[in-house]
Short mmCIF file of N, CA and C in Angstrom, two decimals:
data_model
loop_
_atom_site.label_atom_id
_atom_site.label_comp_id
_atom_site.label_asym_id
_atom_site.label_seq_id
_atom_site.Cartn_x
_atom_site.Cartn_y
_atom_site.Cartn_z
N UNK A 1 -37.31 -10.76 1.11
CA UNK A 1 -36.30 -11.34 1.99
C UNK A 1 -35.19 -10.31 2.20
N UNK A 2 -34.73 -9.75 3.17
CA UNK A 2 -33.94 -8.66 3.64
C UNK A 2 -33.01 -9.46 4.35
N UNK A 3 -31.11 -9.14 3.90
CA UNK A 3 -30.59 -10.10 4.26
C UNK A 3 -29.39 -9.20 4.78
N UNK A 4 -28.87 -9.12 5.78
CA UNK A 4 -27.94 -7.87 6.54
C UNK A 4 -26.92 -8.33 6.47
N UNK A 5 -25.64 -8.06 6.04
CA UNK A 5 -24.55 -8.16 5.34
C UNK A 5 -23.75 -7.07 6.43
N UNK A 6 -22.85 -8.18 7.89
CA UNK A 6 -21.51 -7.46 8.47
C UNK A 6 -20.70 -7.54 7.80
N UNK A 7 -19.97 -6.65 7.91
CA UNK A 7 -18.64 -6.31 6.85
C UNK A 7 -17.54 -7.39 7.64
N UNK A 8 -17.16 -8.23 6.96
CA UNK A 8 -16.34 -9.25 7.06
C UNK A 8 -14.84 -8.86 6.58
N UNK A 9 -14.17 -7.67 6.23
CA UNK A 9 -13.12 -7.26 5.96
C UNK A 9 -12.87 -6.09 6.34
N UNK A 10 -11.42 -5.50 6.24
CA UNK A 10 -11.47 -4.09 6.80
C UNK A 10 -10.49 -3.43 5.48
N UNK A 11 -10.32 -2.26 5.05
CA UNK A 11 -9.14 -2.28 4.31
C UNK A 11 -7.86 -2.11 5.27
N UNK A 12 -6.71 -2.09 4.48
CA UNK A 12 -5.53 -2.11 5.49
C UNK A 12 -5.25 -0.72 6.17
N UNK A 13 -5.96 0.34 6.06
CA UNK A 13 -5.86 1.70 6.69
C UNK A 13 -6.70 1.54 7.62
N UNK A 14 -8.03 1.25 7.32
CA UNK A 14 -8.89 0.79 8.64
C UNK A 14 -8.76 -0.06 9.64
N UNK A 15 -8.29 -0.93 9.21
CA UNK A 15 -7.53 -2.07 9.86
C UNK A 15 -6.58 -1.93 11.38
N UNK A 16 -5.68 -1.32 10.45
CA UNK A 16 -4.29 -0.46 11.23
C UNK A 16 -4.87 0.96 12.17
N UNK A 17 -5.56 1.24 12.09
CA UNK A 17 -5.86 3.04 12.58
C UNK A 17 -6.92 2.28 13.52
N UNK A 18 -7.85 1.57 13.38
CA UNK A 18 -9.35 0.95 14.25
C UNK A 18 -8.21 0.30 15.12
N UNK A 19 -7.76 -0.88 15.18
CA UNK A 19 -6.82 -2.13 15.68
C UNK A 19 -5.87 -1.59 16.89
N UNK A 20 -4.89 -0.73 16.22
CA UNK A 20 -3.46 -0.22 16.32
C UNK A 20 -3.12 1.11 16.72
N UNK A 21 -4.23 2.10 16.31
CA UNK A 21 -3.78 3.57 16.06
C UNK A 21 -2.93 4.03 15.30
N UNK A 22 -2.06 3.36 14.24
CA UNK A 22 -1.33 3.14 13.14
C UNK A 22 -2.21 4.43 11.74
N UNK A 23 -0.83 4.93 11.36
CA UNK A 23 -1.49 5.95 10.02
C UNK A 23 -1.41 5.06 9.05
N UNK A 24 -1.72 5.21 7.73
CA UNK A 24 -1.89 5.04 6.46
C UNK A 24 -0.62 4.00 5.97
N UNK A 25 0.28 4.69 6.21
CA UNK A 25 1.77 4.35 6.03
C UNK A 25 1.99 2.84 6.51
N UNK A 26 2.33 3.45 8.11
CA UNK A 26 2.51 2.28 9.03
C UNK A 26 1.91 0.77 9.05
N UNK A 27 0.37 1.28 8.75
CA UNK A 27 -0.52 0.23 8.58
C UNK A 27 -0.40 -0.44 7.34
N UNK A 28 0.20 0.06 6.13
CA UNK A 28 0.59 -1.10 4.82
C UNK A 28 1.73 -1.30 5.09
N UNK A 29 2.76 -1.12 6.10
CA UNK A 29 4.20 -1.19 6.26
C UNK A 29 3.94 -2.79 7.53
N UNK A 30 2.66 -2.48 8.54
CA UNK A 30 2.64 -3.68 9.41
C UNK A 30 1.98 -5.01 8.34
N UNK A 31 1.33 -4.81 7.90
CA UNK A 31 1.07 -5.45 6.71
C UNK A 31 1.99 -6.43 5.89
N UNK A 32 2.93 -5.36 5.57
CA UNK A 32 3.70 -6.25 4.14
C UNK A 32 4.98 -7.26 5.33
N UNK A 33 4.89 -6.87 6.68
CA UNK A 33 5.94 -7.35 7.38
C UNK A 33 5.00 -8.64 7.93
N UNK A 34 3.68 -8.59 8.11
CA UNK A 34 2.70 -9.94 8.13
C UNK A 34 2.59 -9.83 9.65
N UNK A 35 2.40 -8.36 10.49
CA UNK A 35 2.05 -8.03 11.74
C UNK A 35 0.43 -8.07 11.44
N UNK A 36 -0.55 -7.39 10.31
CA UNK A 36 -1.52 -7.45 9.85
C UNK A 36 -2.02 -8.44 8.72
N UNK A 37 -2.87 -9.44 9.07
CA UNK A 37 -2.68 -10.31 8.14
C UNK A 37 -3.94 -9.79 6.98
N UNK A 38 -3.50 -10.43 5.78
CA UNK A 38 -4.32 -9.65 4.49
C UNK A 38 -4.71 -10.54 3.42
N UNK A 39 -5.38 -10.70 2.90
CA UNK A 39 -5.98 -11.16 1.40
C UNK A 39 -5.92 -10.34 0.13
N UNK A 40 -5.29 -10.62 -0.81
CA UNK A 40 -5.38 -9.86 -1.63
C UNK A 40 -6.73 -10.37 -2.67
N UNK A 41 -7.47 -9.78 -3.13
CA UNK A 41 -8.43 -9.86 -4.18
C UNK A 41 -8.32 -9.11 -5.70
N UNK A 42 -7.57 -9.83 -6.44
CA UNK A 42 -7.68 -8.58 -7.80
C UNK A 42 -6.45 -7.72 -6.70
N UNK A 43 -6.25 -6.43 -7.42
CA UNK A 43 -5.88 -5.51 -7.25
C UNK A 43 -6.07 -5.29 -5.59
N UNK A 44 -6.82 -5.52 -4.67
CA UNK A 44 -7.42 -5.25 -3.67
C UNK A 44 -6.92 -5.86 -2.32
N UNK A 45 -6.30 -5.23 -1.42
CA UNK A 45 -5.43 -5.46 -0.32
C UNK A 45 -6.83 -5.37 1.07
N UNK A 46 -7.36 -6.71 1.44
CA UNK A 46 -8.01 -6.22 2.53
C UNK A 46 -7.75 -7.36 3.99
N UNK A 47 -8.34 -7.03 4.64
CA UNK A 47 -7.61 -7.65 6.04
C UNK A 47 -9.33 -8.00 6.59
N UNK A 48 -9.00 -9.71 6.42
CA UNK A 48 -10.13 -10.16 7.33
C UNK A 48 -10.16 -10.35 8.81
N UNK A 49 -11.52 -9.98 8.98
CA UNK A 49 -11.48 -9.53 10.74
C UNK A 49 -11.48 -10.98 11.58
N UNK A 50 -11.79 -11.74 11.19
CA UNK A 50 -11.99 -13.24 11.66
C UNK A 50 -10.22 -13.82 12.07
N UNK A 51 -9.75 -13.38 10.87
CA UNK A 51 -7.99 -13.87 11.00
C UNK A 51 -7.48 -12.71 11.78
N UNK A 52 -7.71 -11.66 11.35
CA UNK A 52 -7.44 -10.29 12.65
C UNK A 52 -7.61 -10.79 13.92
N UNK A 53 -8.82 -11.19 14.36
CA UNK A 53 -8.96 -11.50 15.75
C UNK A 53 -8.75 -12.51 16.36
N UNK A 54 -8.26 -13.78 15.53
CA UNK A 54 -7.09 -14.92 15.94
C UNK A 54 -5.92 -14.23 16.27
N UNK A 55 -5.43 -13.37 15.00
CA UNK A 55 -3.99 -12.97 15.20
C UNK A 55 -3.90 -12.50 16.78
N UNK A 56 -5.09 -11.27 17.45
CA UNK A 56 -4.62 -10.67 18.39
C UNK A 56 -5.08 -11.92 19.72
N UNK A 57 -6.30 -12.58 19.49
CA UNK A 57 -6.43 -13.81 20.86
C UNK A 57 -4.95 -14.55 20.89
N UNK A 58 -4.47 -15.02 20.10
CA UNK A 58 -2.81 -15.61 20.20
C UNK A 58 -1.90 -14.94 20.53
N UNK A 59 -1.77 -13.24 20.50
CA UNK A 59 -0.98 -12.49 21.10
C UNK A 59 -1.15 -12.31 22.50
N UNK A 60 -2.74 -12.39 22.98
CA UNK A 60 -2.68 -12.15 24.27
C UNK A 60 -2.24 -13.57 25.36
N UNK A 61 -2.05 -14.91 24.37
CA UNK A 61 -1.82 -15.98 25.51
C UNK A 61 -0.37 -15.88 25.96
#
């Protein structure tokens, strides 16, 4: 059984730089201000694409 696994998260650099064009910086700075929305896991700061792409369909109405 072979089971294909889309990546359902982005980290917050990928996030910001793919999304935004945003560097490293900027992109944990849009982040902690809640322009990028995020989950933390453990230690682990990542940004789901599902809530990502609400965030931006509500920006464009």
């Amino acid at each position: 059984m072979k089971m294909e696994h889309e990546r359902k998260t982005l980290t917050v650099p990928e996030a910001g730089r793919e999304f935004f064009g945003l560097s490293r910086n900027a992109s944990y700075k849009a982040a902690q201000r809640g322009d990028i929305p995020t989950v933390r896991i453990g230690r682990l700061l990542r940004v789901p694409l599902v809530a990502l792409e609400r965030k931006l369909e509500g920006a464009a109405r």
